[in-house]
mmCIF file of C-alpha atoms in Angstrom:
data_model
loop_
_atom_site.group_PDB
_atom_site.id
_atom_site.type_symbol
_atom_site.label_atom_id
_atom_site.label_comp_id
_atom_site.label_asym_id
_atom_site.label_seq_id
_atom_site.Cartn_x
_atom_site.Cartn_y
_atom_site.Cartn_z
ATOM 1 C CA MET A 296 24.872 -5.251 7.056
ATOM 2 C CA ASN A 297 21.667 -6.715 9.179
ATOM 3 C CA ILE A 298 18.435 -4.603 8.814
ATOM 4 C CA LEU A 299 15.441 -4.762 11.097
ATOM 5 C CA LEU A 300 12.318 -3.692 9.283
ATOM 6 C CA THR A 301 8.894 -2.781 11.765
ATOM 7 C CA THR A 302 5.300 -2.417 10.437
ATOM 8 C CA ILE A 303 1.752 -2.732 11.853
ATOM 9 C CA SER A 304 0.825 -5.956 9.534
ATOM 10 C CA LEU A 305 1.902 -8.952 7.393
ATOM 11 C CA ASP A 306 -1.613 -10.032 7.486
ATOM 12 C CA SER A 307 -1.985 -9.626 3.024
ATOM 13 C CA ARG A 308 -6.111 -9.425 4.307
ATOM 14 C CA LYS A 309 -5.982 -6.893 6.653
ATOM 15 C CA GLY A 310 -1.792 -5.000 6.402
ATOM 16 C CA GLY A 311 -3.240 -4.299 2.892
ATOM 17 C CA GLY A 312 0.137 -2.183 0.169
ATOM 18 C CA THR A 313 2.320 -1.312 3.059
ATOM 19 C CA ALA A 314 1.981 -5.692 4.434
ATOM 20 C CA GLU A 315 3.179 -6.273 0.803
ATOM 21 C CA ARG A 316 5.656 -3.579 1.008
ATOM 22 C CA THR A 317 7.530 -4.938 3.717
ATOM 23 C CA ARG A 318 7.256 -8.460 2.830
ATOM 24 C CA ARG A 319 8.691 -7.533 -0.491
ATOM 25 C CA LEU A 320 11.810 -5.227 0.886
ATOM 26 C CA SER A 321 12.740 -7.755 3.339
ATOM 27 C CA ALA A 322 12.210 -10.497 0.972
ATOM 28 C CA HIS A 323 14.973 -9.083 -2.423
ATOM 29 C CA LEU A 324 17.108 -7.213 1.252
ATOM 30 C CA ALA A 325 18.131 -10.956 2.345
ATOM 31 C CA SER A 326 18.295 -12.438 -0.993
ATOM 32 C CA LYS A 327 21.166 -9.265 -1.330
ATOM 33 C CA GLY A 328 22.785 -10.444 1.346
ATOM 34 C CA HIS A 329 22.021 -8.307 4.101
ATOM 35 C CA PRO A 330 20.357 -10.438 6.459
ATOM 36 C CA CYS A 331 16.422 -9.085 7.610
ATOM 37 C CA GLU A 332 14.473 -9.709 10.758
ATOM 38 C CA ILE A 333 10.662 -8.234 10.943
ATOM 39 C CA VAL A 334 8.856 -7.130 14.212
ATOM 40 C CA THR A 335 5.024 -6.274 13.477
ATOM 41 C CA ILE A 336 2.266 -6.022 15.740
ATOM 42 C CA GLU A 337 -0.017 -8.723 13.999
ATOM 43 C CA ASP A 338 0.822 -11.728 12.505
ATOM 44 C CA GLY A 339 -0.496 -13.481 9.664
ATOM 45 C CA ASP A 340 0.361 -15.566 6.042
ATOM 46 C CA LEU A 341 3.069 -12.813 5.175
ATOM 47 C CA ALA A 342 4.514 -13.716 7.634
ATOM 48 C CA GLU A 343 4.386 -17.211 7.067
ATOM 49 C CA LYS A 344 5.995 -16.879 3.800
ATOM 50 C CA LEU A 345 8.807 -13.993 4.788
ATOM 51 C CA ARG A 346 9.959 -17.938 7.734
ATOM 52 C CA GLU A 347 9.875 -20.290 5.197
ATOM 53 C CA ARG A 348 12.548 -17.888 3.571
ATOM 54 C CA ALA A 349 13.958 -17.772 6.982
ATOM 55 C CA ILE A 350 13.430 -14.239 7.571
ATOM 56 C CA GLN A 351 13.174 -14.320 11.197
ATOM 57 C CA VAL A 352 9.297 -12.343 12.481
ATOM 58 C CA TYR A 353 8.861 -11.191 15.834
ATOM 59 C CA ALA A 354 5.198 -10.763 16.239
ATOM 60 C CA THR A 355 4.257 -8.829 19.261
ATOM 61 C CA GLY A 356 0.189 -9.402 19.477
ATOM 62 C CA SER A 357 -1.880 -6.329 20.495
ATOM 63 C CA LEU A 358 -5.296 -5.652 22.724
ATOM 64 C CA ARG A 359 -7.759 -2.967 20.742
ATOM 65 C CA LEU A 360 -9.223 -0.580 23.011
ATOM 66 C CA ARG A 361 -9.487 2.770 21.079
ATOM 67 C CA PHE A 362 -6.360 1.989 19.059
ATOM 68 C CA THR A 363 -4.318 -0.438 18.972
ATOM 69 C CA VAL A 364 -1.471 -1.508 22.294
ATOM 70 C CA PRO A 365 0.580 -3.959 21.140
ATOM 71 C CA PHE A 366 2.080 -6.623 23.681
ATOM 72 C CA ILE A 367 5.840 -4.931 23.243
ATOM 73 C CA ASN A 368 8.146 -7.003 25.230
ATOM 74 C CA PRO A 369 10.693 -4.251 25.297
ATOM 75 C CA PHE A 370 13.586 -6.510 26.052
ATOM 76 C CA ARG A 371 12.759 -8.737 23.016
ATOM 77 C CA LEU A 372 12.888 -5.066 20.424
ATOM 78 C CA ALA A 373 15.990 -3.723 22.556
ATOM 79 C CA GLN A 374 17.536 -7.506 21.462
ATOM 80 C CA SER A 375 16.002 -6.879 18.051
ATOM 81 C CA VAL A 376 17.023 -3.104 17.559
ATOM 82 C CA ARG A 377 21.055 -3.438 19.173
ATOM 83 C CA LYS A 378 21.288 -6.581 17.220
ATOM 84 C CA ALA A 379 20.650 -4.055 13.567
ATOM 85 C CA ASP A 380 23.398 -1.829 11.963
ATOM 86 C CA VAL A 381 19.798 0.202 10.261
ATOM 87 C CA ILE A 382 16.310 0.204 10.730
ATOM 88 C CA HIS A 383 13.085 0.867 8.769
ATOM 89 C CA ILE A 384 10.326 2.181 10.477
ATOM 90 C CA LEU A 385 7.005 1.897 8.139
ATOM 91 C CA GLY A 386 3.986 3.728 9.578
ATOM 92 C CA TYR A 387 2.849 6.392 11.759
ATOM 93 C CA TRP A 388 0.063 6.550 13.569
ATOM 94 C CA ASN A 389 0.400 2.958 15.958
ATOM 95 C CA LEU A 390 3.030 2.613 19.295
ATOM 96 C CA LEU A 391 5.134 0.311 17.582
ATOM 97 C CA SER A 392 6.381 2.432 15.795
ATOM 98 C CA ILE A 393 7.032 5.540 18.508
ATOM 99 C CA ALA A 394 8.761 2.391 20.896
ATOM 100 C CA THR A 395 11.092 1.606 17.849
ATOM 101 C CA ALA A 396 12.099 4.627 17.074
ATOM 102 C CA PHE A 397 12.934 5.584 20.949
ATOM 103 C CA LEU A 398 14.900 2.628 21.010
ATOM 104 C CA ALA A 399 16.522 2.682 18.538
ATOM 105 C CA THR A 400 17.983 6.780 19.389
ATOM 106 C CA ARG A 401 18.642 5.869 23.458
ATOM 107 C CA LEU A 402 21.413 2.407 21.585
ATOM 108 C CA GLY A 403 22.445 4.659 19.340
ATOM 109 C CA LYS A 404 20.984 2.999 16.183
ATOM 110 C CA PRO A 405 20.383 4.929 12.888
ATOM 111 C CA TYR A 406 16.534 4.158 11.853
ATOM 112 C CA ALA A 407 15.035 5.671 8.486
ATOM 113 C CA PHE A 408 10.811 6.271 8.519
ATOM 114 C CA SER A 409 8.347 5.873 6.030
ATOM 115 C CA ALA A 410 4.282 7.822 7.452
ATOM 116 C CA ALA A 411 3.092 5.096 3.626
ATOM 117 C CA GLY A 412 0.937 8.230 3.288
ATOM 118 C CA GLU A 413 -0.289 8.475 6.476
ATOM 119 C CA PHE A 414 1.296 11.731 7.254
ATOM 120 C CA VAL A 415 -2.256 13.070 5.824
ATOM 121 C CA GLY A 416 -4.415 12.012 9.191
ATOM 122 C CA LEU A 417 -2.514 15.741 10.474
ATOM 123 C CA ASP A 418 -4.794 17.716 8.388
ATOM 124 C CA ARG A 419 -7.383 17.272 10.779
ATOM 125 C CA PRO A 420 -6.756 15.380 13.335
ATOM 126 C CA ARG A 421 -8.928 14.444 16.027
ATOM 127 C CA SER A 422 -7.576 15.320 19.921
ATOM 128 C CA ILE A 423 -6.334 11.797 20.249
ATOM 129 C CA ALA A 424 -4.454 12.134 17.186
ATOM 130 C CA ARG A 425 -3.578 15.515 17.711
ATOM 131 C CA LEU A 426 -2.066 14.760 21.161
ATOM 132 C CA PHE A 427 0.182 11.815 19.985
ATOM 133 C CA HIS A 428 2.030 13.736 17.178
ATOM 134 C CA VAL A 429 2.518 16.573 19.733
ATOM 135 C CA LEU A 430 3.778 13.969 22.481
ATOM 136 C CA LEU A 431 5.060 10.939 20.361
ATOM 137 C CA GLY A 432 5.241 11.301 16.730
ATOM 138 C CA LYS A 433 7.447 14.611 16.697
ATOM 139 C CA ARG A 434 9.999 12.783 18.215
ATOM 140 C CA VAL A 435 10.201 9.809 16.140
ATOM 141 C CA ILE A 436 10.586 12.882 12.504
ATOM 142 C CA ARG A 437 13.324 14.498 14.428
ATOM 143 C CA ASP A 438 15.306 11.345 15.366
ATOM 144 C CA ALA A 439 15.099 10.041 11.926
ATOM 145 C CA SER A 440 18.522 9.930 10.146
ATOM 146 C CA LEU A 441 16.717 9.717 7.242
ATOM 147 C CA LEU A 442 12.699 10.367 6.258
ATOM 148 C CA ILE A 443 11.339 7.831 2.971
ATOM 149 C CA ALA A 444 7.847 9.069 0.847
ATOM 150 C CA VAL A 445 7.026 7.269 -1.346
ATOM 151 C CA THR A 446 5.943 9.748 -4.399
ATOM 152 C CA PRO A 447 7.208 13.141 -4.994
ATOM 153 C CA LEU A 448 4.576 15.036 -4.065
ATOM 154 C CA GLU A 449 4.638 13.183 -0.888
ATOM 155 C CA ARG A 450 7.851 14.445 -0.593
ATOM 156 C CA SER A 451 7.803 17.817 -1.396
ATOM 157 C CA GLN A 452 4.477 17.357 1.219
ATOM 158 C CA ILE A 453 6.778 16.314 3.709
ATOM 159 C CA LEU A 454 9.231 19.114 3.175
ATOM 160 C CA GLU A 455 6.684 22.113 3.307
ATOM 161 C CA ARG A 456 4.822 20.203 6.550
ATOM 162 C CA PHE A 457 7.933 19.936 8.546
ATOM 163 C CA ARG A 458 10.233 22.268 7.066
ATOM 164 C CA LEU A 459 12.515 20.002 6.759
ATOM 165 C CA SER A 460 16.601 20.011 4.442
ATOM 166 C CA ALA A 461 16.338 18.141 0.861
ATOM 167 C CA ASP A 462 18.489 16.149 1.335
ATOM 168 C CA SER A 463 16.837 14.632 4.608
ATOM 169 C CA VAL A 464 13.463 13.182 2.521
ATOM 170 C CA ILE A 465 14.188 11.120 -0.313
ATOM 171 C CA VAL A 466 11.759 8.546 -2.492
ATOM 172 C CA ILE A 467 11.331 5.199 -2.332
ATOM 173 C CA PRO A 468 8.183 3.989 -3.970
ATOM 174 C CA ASN A 469 6.299 0.913 -4.064
ATOM 175 C CA GLY A 470 7.119 -1.450 -6.520
ATOM 176 C CA VAL A 471 6.280 -5.142 -8.288
ATOM 177 C CA GLU A 472 7.205 -7.910 -8.578
ATOM 178 C CA GLU A 473 7.161 -9.955 -12.873
ATOM 179 C CA HIS A 474 5.215 -13.224 -12.531
ATOM 180 C CA ALA A 475 4.817 -15.619 -15.024
ATOM 181 C CA GLU A 476 1.130 -16.777 -15.874
ATOM 182 C CA ALA A 477 -0.826 -18.711 -14.285
ATOM 183 C CA VAL A 478 -3.882 -19.457 -14.078
ATOM 184 C CA SER A 479 -6.719 -19.320 -11.498
ATOM 185 C CA ASP A 480 -10.001 -21.684 -10.935
ATOM 186 C CA LEU A 481 -11.744 -18.020 -9.973
ATOM 187 C CA PRO A 482 -15.091 -18.769 -11.665
ATOM 188 C CA ALA A 483 -16.122 -15.493 -11.024
ATOM 189 C CA VAL A 484 -13.497 -13.697 -12.416
ATOM 190 C CA SER A 485 -14.473 -15.823 -15.338
ATOM 191 C CA GLY A 486 -15.998 -15.691 -18.527
ATOM 192 C CA ALA A 487 -17.702 -12.090 -20.273
ATOM 193 C CA PRO A 488 -15.223 -8.582 -20.042
ATOM 194 C CA TYR A 489 -15.017 -7.110 -16.083
ATOM 195 C CA VAL A 490 -14.038 -4.133 -14.682
ATOM 196 C CA LEU A 491 -11.649 -5.239 -12.043
ATOM 197 C CA PHE A 492 -11.606 -3.321 -7.990
ATOM 198 C CA VAL A 493 -9.126 -4.629 -5.903
ATOM 199 C CA GLY A 494 -9.381 -3.537 -2.509
ATOM 200 C CA ARG A 495 -10.228 -3.451 1.469
ATOM 201 C CA LEU A 496 -13.767 -2.551 1.402
ATOM 202 C CA ALA A 497 -13.612 0.638 3.032
ATOM 203 C CA GLU A 498 -14.483 4.476 2.834
ATOM 204 C CA VAL A 499 -11.213 5.408 2.330
ATOM 205 C CA LYS A 500 -10.447 2.912 -1.049
ATOM 206 C CA GLY A 501 -14.074 4.363 -2.646
ATOM 207 C CA PRO A 502 -15.772 0.780 -3.566
ATOM 208 C CA ASP A 503 -19.189 2.396 -3.244
ATOM 209 C CA LEU A 504 -17.953 5.687 -5.898
ATOM 210 C CA LEU A 505 -17.317 2.760 -8.456
ATOM 211 C CA VAL A 506 -20.572 1.219 -7.483
ATOM 212 C CA GLU A 507 -22.119 3.692 -8.263
ATOM 213 C CA ALA A 508 -20.245 5.013 -10.994
ATOM 214 C CA PHE A 509 -20.602 1.067 -12.191
ATOM 215 C CA ALA A 510 -24.484 1.712 -11.863
ATOM 216 C CA ASP A 511 -24.819 4.536 -13.749
ATOM 217 C CA VAL A 512 -23.475 3.424 -17.523
ATOM 218 C CA ALA A 513 -24.142 -0.451 -16.837
ATOM 219 C CA SER A 514 -26.699 -0.208 -19.472
ATOM 220 C CA GLU A 515 -24.041 0.625 -21.928
ATOM 221 C CA TYR A 516 -22.043 -1.795 -21.555
ATOM 222 C CA ARG A 517 -24.524 -5.092 -20.898
ATOM 223 C CA ASP A 518 -21.632 -7.356 -21.741
ATOM 224 C CA VAL A 519 -19.225 -5.625 -19.145
ATOM 225 C CA ARG A 520 -19.582 -6.952 -15.346
ATOM 226 C CA LEU A 521 -17.763 -5.162 -12.086
ATOM 227 C CA VAL A 522 -15.314 -7.354 -9.852
ATOM 228 C CA MET A 523 -15.142 -6.235 -6.321
ATOM 229 C CA ALA A 524 -12.119 -8.609 -5.463
ATOM 230 C CA GLY A 525 -11.193 -7.456 -1.354
ATOM 231 C CA PRO A 526 -11.951 -8.645 1.789
ATOM 232 C CA ASP A 527 -14.448 -6.613 3.969
ATOM 233 C CA PHE A 528 -13.710 -3.444 5.771
ATOM 234 C CA GLY A 529 -17.629 -2.851 6.505
ATOM 235 C CA MET A 530 -18.894 -1.915 3.474
ATOM 236 C CA ARG A 531 -19.484 -5.304 1.004
ATOM 237 C CA SER A 532 -24.001 -5.009 3.080
ATOM 238 C CA SER A 533 -24.700 -1.324 2.052
ATOM 239 C CA LEU A 534 -22.827 -2.295 -1.698
ATOM 240 C CA GLU A 535 -24.898 -5.591 -2.073
ATOM 241 C CA THR A 536 -27.839 -3.253 -0.431
ATOM 242 C CA PHE A 537 -27.111 -1.353 -3.367
ATOM 243 C CA VAL A 538 -26.082 -3.080 -5.741
ATOM 244 C CA ARG A 539 -30.091 -4.931 -5.744
ATOM 245 C CA GLU A 540 -31.960 -1.779 -5.734
ATOM 246 C CA ARG A 541 -30.121 -0.965 -8.686
ATOM 247 C CA GLN A 542 -31.228 -3.994 -10.239
ATOM 248 C CA LEU A 543 -27.920 -5.218 -11.370
ATOM 249 C CA GLY A 544 -27.710 -8.942 -10.377
ATOM 250 C CA ASP A 545 -24.902 -11.021 -10.886
ATOM 251 C CA ARG A 546 -23.530 -7.532 -13.249
ATOM 252 C CA VAL A 547 -21.123 -6.920 -9.865
ATOM 253 C CA ILE A 548 -19.295 -9.838 -8.307
ATOM 254 C CA PHE A 549 -17.750 -9.988 -4.697
ATOM 255 C CA THR A 550 -15.166 -12.441 -4.531
ATOM 256 C CA GLY A 551 -13.654 -11.616 -1.102
ATOM 257 C CA HIS A 552 -10.021 -11.329 -0.647
ATOM 258 C CA LEU A 553 -8.255 -13.150 -3.582
ATOM 259 C CA GLY A 554 -4.683 -15.034 -2.500
ATOM 260 C CA GLU A 555 -1.490 -14.091 -5.369
ATOM 261 C CA ILE A 556 -1.674 -16.173 -7.567
ATOM 262 C CA GLU A 557 -6.193 -15.643 -8.510
ATOM 263 C CA ARG A 558 -5.520 -11.806 -7.640
ATOM 264 C CA ASN A 559 -2.597 -11.646 -11.126
ATOM 265 C CA ASP A 560 -5.055 -13.935 -12.970
ATOM 266 C CA ALA A 561 -7.637 -11.043 -12.176
ATOM 267 C CA TYR A 562 -5.357 -8.454 -13.061
ATOM 268 C CA ARG A 563 -4.121 -10.625 -16.809
ATOM 269 C CA ARG A 564 -8.065 -11.233 -17.493
ATOM 270 C CA ALA A 565 -9.642 -7.274 -16.805
ATOM 271 C CA LEU A 566 -10.734 -5.112 -19.304
ATOM 272 C CA LEU A 567 -9.527 -2.641 -16.765
ATOM 273 C CA LEU A 568 -8.596 -2.427 -12.961
ATOM 274 C CA ALA A 569 -10.251 0.722 -11.432
ATOM 275 C CA VAL A 570 -8.729 2.965 -8.328
ATOM 276 C CA PRO A 571 -11.367 5.408 -6.982
ATOM 277 C CA SER A 572 -9.548 5.429 -3.742
ATOM 278 C CA ARG A 573 -10.465 9.428 -1.444
ATOM 279 C CA ALA A 574 -6.771 9.033 -0.653
ATOM 280 C CA GLU A 575 -3.784 6.797 -1.058
ATOM 281 C CA ALA A 576 0.299 7.888 -0.821
ATOM 282 C CA MET A 577 1.496 5.711 -3.931
ATOM 283 C CA SER A 578 -1.282 3.181 -5.655
ATOM 284 C CA LEU A 579 0.052 -0.357 -5.237
ATOM 285 C CA VAL A 580 -2.368 -2.136 -7.173
ATOM 286 C CA ALA A 581 -2.363 0.020 -10.417
ATOM 287 C CA LEU A 582 1.469 -0.770 -10.153
ATOM 288 C CA GLU A 583 0.825 -5.030 -10.024
ATOM 289 C CA ALA A 584 -1.986 -4.022 -12.665
ATOM 290 C CA GLY A 585 0.713 -2.455 -14.659
ATOM 291 C CA VAL A 586 3.208 -5.028 -14.880
ATOM 292 C CA ALA A 587 0.178 -7.703 -16.033
ATOM 293 C CA GLY A 588 -0.216 -5.156 -18.888
ATOM 294 C CA THR A 589 -3.391 -4.013 -18.078
ATOM 295 C CA PRO A 590 -4.866 -0.485 -18.062
ATOM 296 C CA VAL A 591 -6.075 1.441 -15.075
ATOM 297 C CA LEU A 592 -8.936 4.229 -13.633
ATOM 298 C CA LEU A 593 -7.386 6.018 -11.012
ATOM 299 C CA THR A 594 -8.543 8.866 -8.685
ATOM 300 C CA ASP A 595 -6.561 12.070 -8.149
ATOM 301 C CA GLN A 596 -6.133 10.912 -5.046
ATOM 302 C CA CYS A 597 -3.718 8.330 -6.020
ATOM 303 C CA GLY A 598 -0.347 9.448 -6.065
ATOM 304 C CA PHE A 599 0.843 7.566 -9.721
ATOM 305 C CA ASP A 600 -0.482 10.820 -11.511
ATOM 306 C CA GLU A 601 1.941 9.965 -14.072
ATOM 307 C CA VAL A 602 -0.724 6.630 -15.861
ATOM 308 C CA GLU A 603 -2.552 8.898 -18.484
ATOM 309 C CA SER A 604 1.137 10.955 -18.938
ATOM 310 C CA ILE A 605 2.599 7.775 -20.564
ATOM 311 C CA GLY A 606 -0.519 6.234 -22.240
ATOM 312 C CA GLY A 607 -1.781 4.111 -19.779
ATOM 313 C CA GLY A 608 -5.102 5.095 -18.222
ATOM 314 C CA LEU A 609 -6.951 7.796 -17.353
ATOM 315 C CA VAL A 610 -6.958 9.706 -14.533
ATOM 316 C CA VAL A 611 -10.021 11.083 -13.057
ATOM 317 C CA PRO A 612 -11.525 13.292 -9.853
ATOM 318 C CA ALA A 613 -12.288 10.600 -6.835
ATOM 319 C CA THR A 614 -15.977 11.712 -7.188
ATOM 320 C CA VAL A 615 -19.085 9.638 -9.172
ATOM 321 C CA GLN A 616 -19.206 12.172 -11.618
ATOM 322 C CA GLY A 617 -15.358 11.231 -12.347
ATOM 323 C CA LEU A 618 -14.964 7.163 -11.841
ATOM 324 C CA ARG A 619 -18.852 7.574 -14.569
ATOM 325 C CA GLY A 620 -16.792 9.557 -17.476
ATOM 326 C CA GLY A 621 -13.496 7.401 -17.119
ATOM 327 C CA LEU A 622 -15.795 4.584 -17.039
ATOM 328 C CA ARG A 623 -17.138 5.627 -20.041
ATOM 329 C CA SER A 624 -14.337 6.704 -22.153
ATOM 330 C CA MET A 625 -12.430 3.484 -21.880
ATOM 331 C CA LEU A 626 -15.289 1.401 -22.365
ATOM 332 C CA VAL A 627 -16.246 2.787 -25.012
ATOM 333 C CA ASN A 628 -13.241 2.498 -27.169
ATOM 334 C CA ARG A 629 -11.836 -1.130 -26.110
ATOM 335 C CA GLN A 630 -9.736 -2.428 -28.960
ATOM 336 C CA SER A 631 -8.233 0.892 -27.319
ATOM 337 C CA LEU A 632 -7.185 -0.347 -24.508
ATOM 338 C CA GLY A 633 -4.559 -3.069 -25.506
ATOM 339 C CA ALA A 634 -1.784 -0.597 -25.963
ATOM 340 C CA LYS A 635 -2.914 1.763 -23.322
ATOM 341 C CA GLY A 636 -1.972 -1.683 -21.809
ATOM 342 C CA GLN A 637 0.653 -2.169 -23.268
ATOM 343 C CA ALA A 638 2.366 1.618 -21.889
ATOM 344 C CA LEU A 639 1.959 0.765 -19.066
ATOM 345 C CA GLN A 640 3.742 -2.437 -19.027
ATOM 346 C CA THR A 641 6.656 -0.666 -20.153
ATOM 347 C CA TYR A 642 6.707 1.824 -17.957
ATOM 348 C CA VAL A 643 6.381 -0.209 -14.813
ATOM 349 C CA ARG A 644 8.877 -2.614 -16.117
ATOM 350 C CA GLY A 645 11.484 0.239 -16.069
ATOM 351 C CA LYS A 646 11.020 2.314 -13.209
ATOM 352 C CA PHE A 647 9.289 -0.023 -10.668
ATOM 353 C CA THR A 648 10.107 -3.339 -10.284
ATOM 354 C CA TRP A 649 12.010 -4.126 -7.107
ATOM 355 C CA PRO A 650 15.491 -5.205 -7.619
ATOM 356 C CA SER A 651 16.512 -1.731 -8.754
ATOM 357 C CA ILE A 652 14.678 -0.012 -6.262
ATOM 358 C CA VAL A 653 15.857 -2.311 -3.037
ATOM 359 C CA ASP A 654 19.552 -0.799 -4.746
ATOM 360 C CA ARG A 655 19.134 2.578 -4.627
ATOM 361 C CA LEU A 656 17.511 1.627 -0.075
ATOM 362 C CA ILE A 657 20.329 -0.054 0.180
ATOM 363 C CA SER A 658 22.957 2.935 -0.919
ATOM 364 C CA HIS A 659 20.923 5.323 1.204
ATOM 365 C CA PHE A 660 21.522 3.078 4.314
ATOM 366 C CA HIS A 661 24.999 2.358 3.685
ATOM 367 C CA GLY A 662 25.069 6.481 3.673
ATOM 368 C CA MET A 663 22.971 6.201 7.236
ATOM 369 C CA VAL A 664 25.522 4.264 9.280
ATOM 370 C CA ALA A 665 28.420 6.221 7.619
ATOM 371 C CA ASN A 666 27.353 9.145 8.490
ATOM 372 C CA HIS A 667 26.200 8.120 12.004
ATOM 373 C CA ARG A 668 29.615 6.332 12.941
ATOM 374 C CA ASP A 669 31.315 10.250 11.471
#
């Protein structure tokens, strides 16, 4: 079965969890004998890794106006759509998804569509977003053979929002790889114990909430640092200013983007991972920490509340107060963190490794193709 996947970016610095999800899906689909091609707007390091595995990548390039306009060659994209037996479209608010869905419908190809949490933008849409949804987005949703949610909560929200039949929306969660231990040469995260943040320094990820919460408890845990690992999306300067104003010195460390080896090593060495997101479909970094055996403190906006019920960490409100209380609860009883990490590791390994997730997706793809032929 030939499979075409689309996503906005295959740059690990900018594409975040959706880029990593596309990379892992395509790699595991190909390893199971299903040739894959990926169409993306933005090329990057993840694209190069896929090309090294003989997975074809077509990067359109783009022009940035008020929004990103991809340089789509319609004949080139149509060629990819024709060759595919089934198509997986990831991401809602972009013109590549619209163009791919349009061509798939015109050429009689079934497609699965995943917004990956982006339907939250319909809650309080700006005028241009409302226009996009009415003129373009609704058709993508209507013509999809299958909608893919990342969590059961997202599935129920999709069913309620669009009044769809229950069998039209399935859950395919984020997944993780199990990595052999590797020690990186990253002095910033060695030595003192630390709380780890991994993600873009952008408002939606809540780094400001975490830094302020840590500043409030820093005097209580003088040996603990906060490591902020991730690329700057406009907030680093204000965060560093806040750190200076609170006289935290080297207690808060900004590492910038970490590569895969450094990131996995940072997870293993951390006391805990903090995920302060204001909105998230399902936290991929929480899964990555879990498979490394590191407990997690995350907000109730991350789509992974099971963390607390299985004893792998805490779930708190997405506020400074919530995170401050969570940090105190976990740091005051450090001897329990190892057991929490082991509980989360067992849970993640049992439910969220890519090979089993991809097997389920392939089964649904076969069903899509069979139903489309009927």
